[in-house]
Structures are given as structure tokens and as C-alpha cells.
Protein backbone atom coordinates (compact mmCIF):
# COMPACT_ATOMS: atom_id res chain seq x y z
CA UNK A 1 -43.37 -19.10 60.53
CA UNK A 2 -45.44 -16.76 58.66
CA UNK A 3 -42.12 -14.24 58.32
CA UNK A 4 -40.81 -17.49 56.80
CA UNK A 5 -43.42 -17.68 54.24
CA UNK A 6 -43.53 -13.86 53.64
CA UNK A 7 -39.91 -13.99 52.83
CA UNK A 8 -39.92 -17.60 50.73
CA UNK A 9 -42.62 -15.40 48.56
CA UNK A 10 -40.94 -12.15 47.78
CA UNK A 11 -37.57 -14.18 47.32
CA UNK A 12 -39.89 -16.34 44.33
CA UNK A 13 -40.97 -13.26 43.27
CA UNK A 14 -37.62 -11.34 42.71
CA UNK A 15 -36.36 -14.43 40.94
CA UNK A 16 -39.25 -14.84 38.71
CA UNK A 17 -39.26 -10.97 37.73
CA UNK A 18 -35.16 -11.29 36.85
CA UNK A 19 -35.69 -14.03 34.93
CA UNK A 20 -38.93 -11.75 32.97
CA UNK A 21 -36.47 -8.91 33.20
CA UNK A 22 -33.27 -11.37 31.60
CA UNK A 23 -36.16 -12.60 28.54
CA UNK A 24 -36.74 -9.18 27.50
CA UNK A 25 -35.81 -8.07 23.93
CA UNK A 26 -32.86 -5.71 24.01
CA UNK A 27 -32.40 -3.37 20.83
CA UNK A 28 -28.56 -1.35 20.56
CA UNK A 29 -27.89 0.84 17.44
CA UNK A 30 -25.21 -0.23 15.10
CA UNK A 31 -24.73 2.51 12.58
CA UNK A 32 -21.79 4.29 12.21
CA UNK A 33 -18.80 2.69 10.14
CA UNK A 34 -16.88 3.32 13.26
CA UNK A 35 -19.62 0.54 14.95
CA UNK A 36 -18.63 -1.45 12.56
CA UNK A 37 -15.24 -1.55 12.03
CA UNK A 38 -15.06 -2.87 15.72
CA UNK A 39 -15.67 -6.24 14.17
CA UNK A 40 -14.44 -9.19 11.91
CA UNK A 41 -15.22 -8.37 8.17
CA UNK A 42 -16.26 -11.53 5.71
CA UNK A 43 -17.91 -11.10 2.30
CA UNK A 44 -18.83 -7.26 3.57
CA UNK A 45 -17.39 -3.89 3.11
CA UNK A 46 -18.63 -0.86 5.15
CA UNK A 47 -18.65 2.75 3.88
CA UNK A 48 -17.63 5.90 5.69
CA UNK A 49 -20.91 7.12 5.68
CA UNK A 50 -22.06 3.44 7.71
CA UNK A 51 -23.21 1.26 4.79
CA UNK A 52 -22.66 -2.06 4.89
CA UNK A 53 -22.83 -4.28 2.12
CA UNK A 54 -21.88 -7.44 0.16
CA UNK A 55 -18.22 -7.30 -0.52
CA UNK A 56 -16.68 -8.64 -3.78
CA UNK A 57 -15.49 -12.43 -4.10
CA UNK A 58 -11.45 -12.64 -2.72
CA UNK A 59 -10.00 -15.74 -4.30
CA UNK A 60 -6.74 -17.04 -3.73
CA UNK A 61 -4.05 -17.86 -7.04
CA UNK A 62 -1.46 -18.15 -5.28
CA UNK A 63 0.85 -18.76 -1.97
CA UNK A 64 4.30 -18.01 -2.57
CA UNK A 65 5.44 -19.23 1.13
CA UNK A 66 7.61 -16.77 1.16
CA UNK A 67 7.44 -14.17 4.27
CA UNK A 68 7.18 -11.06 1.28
CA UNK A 69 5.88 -9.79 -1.51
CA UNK A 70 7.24 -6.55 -2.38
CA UNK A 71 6.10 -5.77 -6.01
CA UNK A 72 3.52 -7.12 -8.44
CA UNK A 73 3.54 -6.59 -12.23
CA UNK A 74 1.19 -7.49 -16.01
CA UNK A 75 3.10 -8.53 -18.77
CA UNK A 76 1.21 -7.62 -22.29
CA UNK A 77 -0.14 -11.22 -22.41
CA UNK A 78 -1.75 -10.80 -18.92
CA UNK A 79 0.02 -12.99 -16.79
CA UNK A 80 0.64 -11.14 -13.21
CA UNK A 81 4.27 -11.30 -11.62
CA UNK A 82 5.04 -11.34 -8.31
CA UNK A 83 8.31 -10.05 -6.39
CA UNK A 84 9.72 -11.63 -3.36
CA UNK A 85 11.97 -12.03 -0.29
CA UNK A 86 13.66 -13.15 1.14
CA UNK A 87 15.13 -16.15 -1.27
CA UNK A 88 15.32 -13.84 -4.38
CA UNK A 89 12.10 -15.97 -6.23
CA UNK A 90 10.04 -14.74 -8.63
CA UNK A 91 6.25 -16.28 -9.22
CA UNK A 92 4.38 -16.21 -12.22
CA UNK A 93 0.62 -16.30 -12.30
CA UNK A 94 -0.92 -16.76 -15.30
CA UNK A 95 -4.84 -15.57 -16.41
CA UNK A 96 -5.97 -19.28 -16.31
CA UNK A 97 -4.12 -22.10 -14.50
CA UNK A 98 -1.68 -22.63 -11.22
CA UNK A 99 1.01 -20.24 -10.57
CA UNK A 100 4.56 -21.16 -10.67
CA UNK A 101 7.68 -20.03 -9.41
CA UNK A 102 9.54 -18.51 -12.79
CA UNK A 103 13.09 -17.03 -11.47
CA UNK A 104 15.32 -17.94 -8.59
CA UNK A 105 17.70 -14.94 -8.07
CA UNK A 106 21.07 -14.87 -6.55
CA UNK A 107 20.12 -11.92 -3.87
CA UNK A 108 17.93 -11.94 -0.61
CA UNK A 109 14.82 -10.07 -1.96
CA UNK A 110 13.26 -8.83 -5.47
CA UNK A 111 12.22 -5.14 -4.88
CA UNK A 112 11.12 -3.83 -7.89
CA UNK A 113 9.28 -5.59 -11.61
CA UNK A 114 9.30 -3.50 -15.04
CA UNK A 115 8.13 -4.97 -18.27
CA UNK A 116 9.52 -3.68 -21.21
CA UNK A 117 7.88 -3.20 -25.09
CA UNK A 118 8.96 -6.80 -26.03
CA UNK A 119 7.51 -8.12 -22.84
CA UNK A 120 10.54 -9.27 -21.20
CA UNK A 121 10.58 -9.03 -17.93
CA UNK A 122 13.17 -7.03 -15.45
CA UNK A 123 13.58 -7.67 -11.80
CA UNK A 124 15.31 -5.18 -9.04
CA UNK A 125 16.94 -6.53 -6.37
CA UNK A 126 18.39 -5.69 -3.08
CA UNK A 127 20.50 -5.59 -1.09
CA UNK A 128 23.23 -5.88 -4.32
CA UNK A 129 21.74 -2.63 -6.66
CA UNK A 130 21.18 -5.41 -10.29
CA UNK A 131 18.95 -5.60 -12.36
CA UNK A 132 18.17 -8.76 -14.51
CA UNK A 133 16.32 -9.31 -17.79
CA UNK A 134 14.21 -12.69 -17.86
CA UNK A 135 13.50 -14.15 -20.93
CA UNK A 136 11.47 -16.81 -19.75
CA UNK A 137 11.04 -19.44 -17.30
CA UNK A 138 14.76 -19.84 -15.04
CA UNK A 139 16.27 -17.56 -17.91
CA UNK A 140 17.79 -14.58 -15.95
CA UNK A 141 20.53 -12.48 -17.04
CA UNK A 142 22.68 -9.59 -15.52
CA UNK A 143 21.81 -6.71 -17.40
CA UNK A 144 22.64 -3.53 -14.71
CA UNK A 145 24.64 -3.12 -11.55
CA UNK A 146 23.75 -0.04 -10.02
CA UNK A 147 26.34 2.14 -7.76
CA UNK A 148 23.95 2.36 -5.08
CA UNK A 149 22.44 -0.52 -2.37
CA UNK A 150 19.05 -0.59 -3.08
CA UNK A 151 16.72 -0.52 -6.04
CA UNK A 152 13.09 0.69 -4.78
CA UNK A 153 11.23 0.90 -7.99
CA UNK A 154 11.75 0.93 -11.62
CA UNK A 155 9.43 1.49 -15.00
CA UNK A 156 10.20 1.93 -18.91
CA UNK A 157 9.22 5.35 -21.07
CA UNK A 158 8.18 4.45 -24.32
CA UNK A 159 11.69 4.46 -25.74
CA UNK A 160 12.61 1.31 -23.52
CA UNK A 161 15.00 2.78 -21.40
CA UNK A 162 14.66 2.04 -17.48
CA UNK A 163 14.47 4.44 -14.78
CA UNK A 164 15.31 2.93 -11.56
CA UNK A 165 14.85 4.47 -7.87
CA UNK A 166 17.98 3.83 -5.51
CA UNK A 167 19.22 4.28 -2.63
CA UNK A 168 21.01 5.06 0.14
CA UNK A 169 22.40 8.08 -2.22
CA UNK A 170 19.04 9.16 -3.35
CA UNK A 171 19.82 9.43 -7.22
CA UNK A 172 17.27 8.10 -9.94
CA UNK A 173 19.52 5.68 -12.75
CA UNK A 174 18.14 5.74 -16.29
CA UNK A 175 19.55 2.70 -18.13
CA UNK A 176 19.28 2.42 -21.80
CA UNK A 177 18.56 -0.83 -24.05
CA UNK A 178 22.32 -1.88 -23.93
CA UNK A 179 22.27 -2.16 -20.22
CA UNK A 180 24.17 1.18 -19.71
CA UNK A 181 23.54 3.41 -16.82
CA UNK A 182 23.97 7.05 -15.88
CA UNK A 183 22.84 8.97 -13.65
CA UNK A 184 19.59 11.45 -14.27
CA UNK A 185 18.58 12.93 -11.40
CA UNK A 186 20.55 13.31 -7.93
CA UNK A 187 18.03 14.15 -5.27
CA UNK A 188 19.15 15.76 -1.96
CA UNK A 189 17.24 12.28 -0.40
CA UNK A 190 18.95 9.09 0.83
CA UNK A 191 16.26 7.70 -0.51
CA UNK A 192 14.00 7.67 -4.08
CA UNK A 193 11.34 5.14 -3.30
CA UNK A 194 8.71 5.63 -5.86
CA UNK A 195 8.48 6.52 -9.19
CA UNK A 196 5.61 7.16 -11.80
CA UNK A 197 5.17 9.04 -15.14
CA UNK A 198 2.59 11.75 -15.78
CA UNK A 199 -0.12 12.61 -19.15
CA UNK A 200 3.36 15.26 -20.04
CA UNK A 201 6.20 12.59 -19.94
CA UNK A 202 7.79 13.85 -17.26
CA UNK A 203 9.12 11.45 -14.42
CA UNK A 204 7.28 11.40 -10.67
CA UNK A 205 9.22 10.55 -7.86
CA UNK A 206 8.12 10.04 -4.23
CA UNK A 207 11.45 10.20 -1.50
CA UNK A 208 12.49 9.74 1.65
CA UNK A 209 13.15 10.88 4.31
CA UNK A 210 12.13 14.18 3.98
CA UNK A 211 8.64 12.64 2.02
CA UNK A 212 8.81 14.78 -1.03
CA UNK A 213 6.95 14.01 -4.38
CA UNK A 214 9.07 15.56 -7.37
CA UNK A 215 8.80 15.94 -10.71
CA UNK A 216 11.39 15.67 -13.27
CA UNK A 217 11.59 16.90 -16.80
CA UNK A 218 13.12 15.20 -19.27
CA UNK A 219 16.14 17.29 -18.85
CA UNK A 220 16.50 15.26 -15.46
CA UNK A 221 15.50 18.66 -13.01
CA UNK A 222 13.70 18.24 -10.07
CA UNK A 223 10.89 20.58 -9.01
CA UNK A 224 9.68 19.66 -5.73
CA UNK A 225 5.35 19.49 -5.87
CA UNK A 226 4.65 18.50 -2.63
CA UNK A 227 7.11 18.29 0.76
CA UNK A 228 4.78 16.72 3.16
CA UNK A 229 5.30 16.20 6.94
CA UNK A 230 5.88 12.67 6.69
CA UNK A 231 8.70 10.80 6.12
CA UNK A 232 8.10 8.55 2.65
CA UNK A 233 6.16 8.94 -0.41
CA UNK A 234 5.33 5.55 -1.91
CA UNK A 235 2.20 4.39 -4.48
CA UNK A 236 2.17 7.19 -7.03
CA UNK A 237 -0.55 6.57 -9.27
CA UNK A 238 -1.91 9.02 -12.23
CA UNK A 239 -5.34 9.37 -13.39
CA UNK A 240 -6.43 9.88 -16.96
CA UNK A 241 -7.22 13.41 -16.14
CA UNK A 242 -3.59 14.27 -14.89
CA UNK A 243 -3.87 14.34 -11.31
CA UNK A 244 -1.16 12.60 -9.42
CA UNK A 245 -2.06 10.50 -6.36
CA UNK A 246 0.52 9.05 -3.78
CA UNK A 247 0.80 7.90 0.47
CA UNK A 248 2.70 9.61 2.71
CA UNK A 249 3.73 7.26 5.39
CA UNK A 250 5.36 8.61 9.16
CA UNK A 251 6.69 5.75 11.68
CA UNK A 252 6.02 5.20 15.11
CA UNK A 253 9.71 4.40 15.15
CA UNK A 254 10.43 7.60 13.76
CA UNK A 255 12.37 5.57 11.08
CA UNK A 256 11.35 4.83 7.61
CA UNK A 257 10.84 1.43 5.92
CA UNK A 258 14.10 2.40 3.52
CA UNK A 259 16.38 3.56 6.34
CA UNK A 260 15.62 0.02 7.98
CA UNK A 261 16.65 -1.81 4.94
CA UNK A 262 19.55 0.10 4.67
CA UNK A 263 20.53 -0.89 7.96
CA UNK A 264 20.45 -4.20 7.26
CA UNK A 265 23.52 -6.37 5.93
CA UNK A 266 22.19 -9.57 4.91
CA UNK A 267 18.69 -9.70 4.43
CA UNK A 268 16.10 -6.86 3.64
CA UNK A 269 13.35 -8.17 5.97
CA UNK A 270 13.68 -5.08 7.28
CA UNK A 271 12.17 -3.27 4.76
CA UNK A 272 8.80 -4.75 5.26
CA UNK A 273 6.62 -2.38 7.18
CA UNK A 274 7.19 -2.10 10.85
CA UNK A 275 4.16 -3.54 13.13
CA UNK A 276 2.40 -0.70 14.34
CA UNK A 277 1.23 -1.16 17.97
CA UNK A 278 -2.08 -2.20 18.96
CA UNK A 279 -4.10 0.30 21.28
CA UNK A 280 -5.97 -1.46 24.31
CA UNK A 281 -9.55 -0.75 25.22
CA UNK A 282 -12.08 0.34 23.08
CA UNK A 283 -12.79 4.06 22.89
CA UNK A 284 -15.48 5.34 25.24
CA UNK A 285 -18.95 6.75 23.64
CA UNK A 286 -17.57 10.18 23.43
CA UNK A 287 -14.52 9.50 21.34
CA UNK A 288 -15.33 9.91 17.07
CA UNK A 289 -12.85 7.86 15.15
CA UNK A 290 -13.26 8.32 11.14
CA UNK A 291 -12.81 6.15 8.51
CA UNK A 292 -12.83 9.38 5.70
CA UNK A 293 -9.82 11.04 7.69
CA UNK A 294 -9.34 15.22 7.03
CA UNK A 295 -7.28 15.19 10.57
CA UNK A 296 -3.86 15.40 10.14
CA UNK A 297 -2.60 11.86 10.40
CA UNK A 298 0.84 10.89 12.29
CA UNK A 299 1.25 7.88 10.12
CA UNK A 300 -1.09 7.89 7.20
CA UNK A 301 -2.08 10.92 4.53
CA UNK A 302 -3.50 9.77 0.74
CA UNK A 303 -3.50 12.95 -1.17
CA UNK A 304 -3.84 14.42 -4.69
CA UNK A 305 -1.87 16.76 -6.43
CA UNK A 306 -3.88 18.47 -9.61
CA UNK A 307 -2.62 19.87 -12.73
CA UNK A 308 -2.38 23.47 -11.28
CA UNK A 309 -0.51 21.73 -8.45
CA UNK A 310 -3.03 21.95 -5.94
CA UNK A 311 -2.52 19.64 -2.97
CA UNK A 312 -6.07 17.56 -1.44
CA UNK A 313 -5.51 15.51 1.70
CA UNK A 314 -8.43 12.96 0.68
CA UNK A 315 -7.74 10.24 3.49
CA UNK A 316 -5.30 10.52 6.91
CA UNK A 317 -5.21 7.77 10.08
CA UNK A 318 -2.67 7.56 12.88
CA UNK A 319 -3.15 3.87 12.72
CA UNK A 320 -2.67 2.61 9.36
CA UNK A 321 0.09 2.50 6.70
CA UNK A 322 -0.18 2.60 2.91
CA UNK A 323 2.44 1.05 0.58
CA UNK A 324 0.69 1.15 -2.70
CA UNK A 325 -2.32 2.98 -4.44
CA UNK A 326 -4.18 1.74 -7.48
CA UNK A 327 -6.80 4.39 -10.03
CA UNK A 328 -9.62 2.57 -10.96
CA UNK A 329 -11.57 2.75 -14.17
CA UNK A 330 -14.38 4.76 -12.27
CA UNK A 331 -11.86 7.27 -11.03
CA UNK A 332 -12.08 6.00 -7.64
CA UNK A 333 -8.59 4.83 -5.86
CA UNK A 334 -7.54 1.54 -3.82
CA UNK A 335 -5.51 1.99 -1.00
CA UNK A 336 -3.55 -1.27 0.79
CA UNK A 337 -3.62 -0.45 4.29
CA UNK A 338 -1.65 -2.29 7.79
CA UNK A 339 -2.07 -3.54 10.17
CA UNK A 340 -5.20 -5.59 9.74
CA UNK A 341 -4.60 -6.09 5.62
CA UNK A 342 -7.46 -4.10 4.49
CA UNK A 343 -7.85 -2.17 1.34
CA UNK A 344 -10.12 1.07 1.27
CA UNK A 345 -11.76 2.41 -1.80
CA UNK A 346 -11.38 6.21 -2.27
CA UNK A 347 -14.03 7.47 -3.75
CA UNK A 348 -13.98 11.19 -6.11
CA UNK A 349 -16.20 13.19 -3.76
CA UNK A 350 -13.95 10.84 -0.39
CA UNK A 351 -16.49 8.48 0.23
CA UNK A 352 -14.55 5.87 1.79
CA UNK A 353 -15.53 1.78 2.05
CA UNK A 354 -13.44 -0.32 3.07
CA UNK A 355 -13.39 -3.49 0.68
């Protein structure tokens, strides 16, 4: 009996010292940006260097129901328009007030939005190769059929005449005001995805496959800048001081965004970007994932070509795509990034937050 009671009494006393041991304060660390990008962001941004603060205000203006936007442009008067697919419809958003859908075109997807000096506006589409001028609300007009497929991107030099990207034959189109069209520069691409101008007037282009940026003089020849590793050059942007900014993008597939629209016969749902695959488990203490990349990224590099044609790598992931870059006022540059729809903030010296 008293073995009994011994027993009874160290049994209450292991209990009673787990349940002391469960009460007790625990502390962990949580600094890194790598800590945190583990979680679920709301009204916070974290910064490569593991800040984490108040993130700005997101507000929605707008849900097009449509599966994709593929291009976003200002008109002079500030209204924002939006490209879609895969029903061909255009959406207007206005600086005050609901948007509205202001076009319904006759192909599967709107690629590609230029505005020209009198603020009409010109749509791309795909998979036909025309562009239409829209006067106003449901007032679309032929205005170019292109020889090739696909129309990637298009803008205006201050003459008005349109330069449009095609594809699959890799040649960039410059169309005057009459809605004429010859070719200006054949590339030794399938693809032209991307264009831009620089401070000199001379025409940027980003390609693909090969994932070359090019530029080309107003006598329409190509100089190649940069021929990355990857496979397409998309979101050329230009700052104020002349340096030219654009994402290279590689596929797990091991085939571009373009060539998978050009596969396809009907619709170009293919050309949205491929789902990258999710990796299971969560990496063990030993393992440093960055959110500044300078490793040499299988899917991702941001870089920066200067005026002496010096090449900076300022971001790279093997996790992430890019399909468009933006230059802020401050000099620092947005980046749109898959698969989880966030957009980093670039910093000049590479400080990196996601936003």
C-alpha cells in the first residue's frame, strides 16, 4: 500500500510539473525576410534586409470577370485601360467613378494598348495580327492587319506612327497614320515581345526565344545589348537617367509564354504564364533563401543595362516570374511577380520589399 501511495505521488507530481513546464513563456526569433515570407501578407510589406512594415492601401476599381488581363494603358485625360481575354473586351476605368466595359472585339484576346497624340485609343489583338482604333465607347475600327499571328506589344514615337511587336516571324511592323504597314526590323527571333523607347529615340526590343534585348536605330538596325540565358525579355522600362530595365523569364517547361500561344488555334489562354510548381516542405534551418537575389536564377533575372551598356543583375529567383516592370518617381522599380501575385519594390542600392 505504501508503494501505492509512493507511486500515486510522483505520478501527481510529473503531471503537475508538465503542466508548469506547458505554462511557460516560449520566445522564437522572427527576423529575417525569409521568416517572414513563410506567411500570409495583409496591410504589410517586408524588406530584404527583414523590415516589416505597414503596407500601402490596395483598393479594388475594378473586376473584369474575365480569366486575363494582358495589358493596361493612361489615356492623356487619365482614365486607365485595361486589355483582356479571352472574349476580346476592353474596360475602361476612369479617375473617379465605376469602370465600364468600352470595346467588345471580334478576336479571343486583346494583347497589346497604345494611345496615340489625339488620345485615341489602339488595341492589339491575337490570335488574328489587327489592330483597331477606338474612338470612343463601342466605336472600333480596323485600322492594321498585320502578316504575322500575334501582336505582343505596341507604342507611338512622337510622329504618331505605331511600332508593333509580332510574332511567330519575329519582325517589328511600324504603321504610319494612314494605317499602312511595313516592315522595320526583322529579328532572327520567332518572337518580339516587348518593346520600349530610350532618352536617344531609338526603339528597345526584348525577344524570344533566345531572350535578347535589342536596340534599334531609326534606320531599323538591330544591335543586340544584352543576350541573356533565359528565354524572354518582357517589361522594358527606361529611367530618366537612360538606363534601360527589363525581366528575363526561363520556364520550367522549357517553353516560353509566346511559343505556347503560338501553339494555340483558337484561344490564347495559353499565353498566360504557366503555373510554376509548388515545392513541399519547408527548408530546414541550414538552407538561406533571399529575397535580394545575385544567384543566378533558372526562372527569374531583373537587370539594368546603363548608358555605357553595362549589364547589373539587380534581382534573380528560381521561383518567380516577372511580366512587367514599372520606374518610379524615386528611381526605385516595381516588379509583378507569380505565383503568389506579389509585387517587389527594387530599390537603387537593391534593397528589396516586397509590397
Amino acid at each position: 500500500m505504501r508503494k501505492l501511495r509512493v507511486l500515486l505521488f510522483l505520478a501527481a507530481l510529473g503531471g503537475h510539473l508538465a503542466d508548469s513546464e506547458a505554462a511557460r513563456p516560449k520566445r522564437w526569433l522572427v527576423s529575417s525576410a525569409q521568416d517572414f515570407l513563410a506567411g500570409d501578407f495583409k496591410d504589410a510589406y517586408v524588406s530584404s534586409d527583414g523590415r516589416l512594415l505597414l503596407a500601402p492601401t490596395l483598393e479594388e476599381v475594378l473586376d473584369t470577370e474575365q480569366p486575363v488581363i494582358h495589358a493596361a494603358v493612361a489615356d492623356k485625360s487619365g482614365n486607365l485601360f485595361v486589355a483582356t481575354g479571352n472574349d476580346g473586351k476592353i474596360f475602361r476605368i476612369p479617375r473617379r467613378g465605376s469602370g465600364e466595359q468600352w470595346a467588345d472585339l471580334e478576336e479571343n484576346g486583346v494583347i497589346a494598348l497604345a494611345v496615340d497624340s489625339q488620345n485615341r485609343l489602339y488595341a492589339g489583338t491575337s490570335p488574328g495580327g489587327k489592330v483597331y482604333r477606338i474612338a470612343g465607347q463601342n466605336q472600333a475600327e480596323a485600322f492594321f492587319e498585320a502578316d504575322d499571328k500575334f501582336l505582343w506589344d505596341m507604342l507611338f514615337d512622337e510622329r504618331d506612327q505605331l511600332y508593333v511587336a509580332t510574332g511567330p516571324r519575329g519582325r517589328v511592323v511600324r504603321v504610319d497614320a494612314g494605317g499602312n504597314g511595313q516592315v522595320f526590323y526583322d529579328s532572327s527571333e520567332q518572337h518580339v515581345i516587348s518593346l520600349a523607347r530610350d532618352l536617344d529615340g531609338n526603339l528597345i526590343a526584348g525577344t524570344a526565344p533566345g531572350g535578347q534585348l535589342i536596340r534599334i536605330s531609326a534606320a531599323g538596325k538591330g544591335f543586340v545589348l544584352y543576350d541573356s540565358e533565359m528565354e524572354e525579355v518582357r517589361g522594358i522600362e527606361v529611367d530618366r537617367y537612360g538606363n534601360l530595365y527589363a525581366a528575363a523569364l526561363s520556364f520550367a517547361n522549357g517553353k516560353t509564354a509566346a511559343a505556347a500561344a503560338a501553339a494555340a488555334t483558337v484561344t490564347v489562354t495559353a499565353k498566360a504564364p504557366p503555373k510554376t510548381e509548388q515545392k513541399n516542405g519547408a527548408p530546414d534551418e541550414e538552407q538561406t533563401i533571399r529575397l535580394a537575389g545575385d544567384r543566378k536564377g533558372k526562372r527569374l533575372e531583373v537587370f539594368r543595362v546603363d548608358r555605357e551598356g553595362l549589364v547589373e543583375t539587380l534581382y534573380g529567383a528560381d521561383d518567380q516570374l516577372a511580366f512587367d516592370l514599372l520606374v518610379r518617381d524615386d528611381g526605385s522599380l516595381l516588379a509583378d511577380t507569380s505565383d503568389k501575385g506579389r509585387v517587389l519594390a527594387i530599390s537603387p542600392r537593391r534593397l528589396v520589399r516586397l509590397v
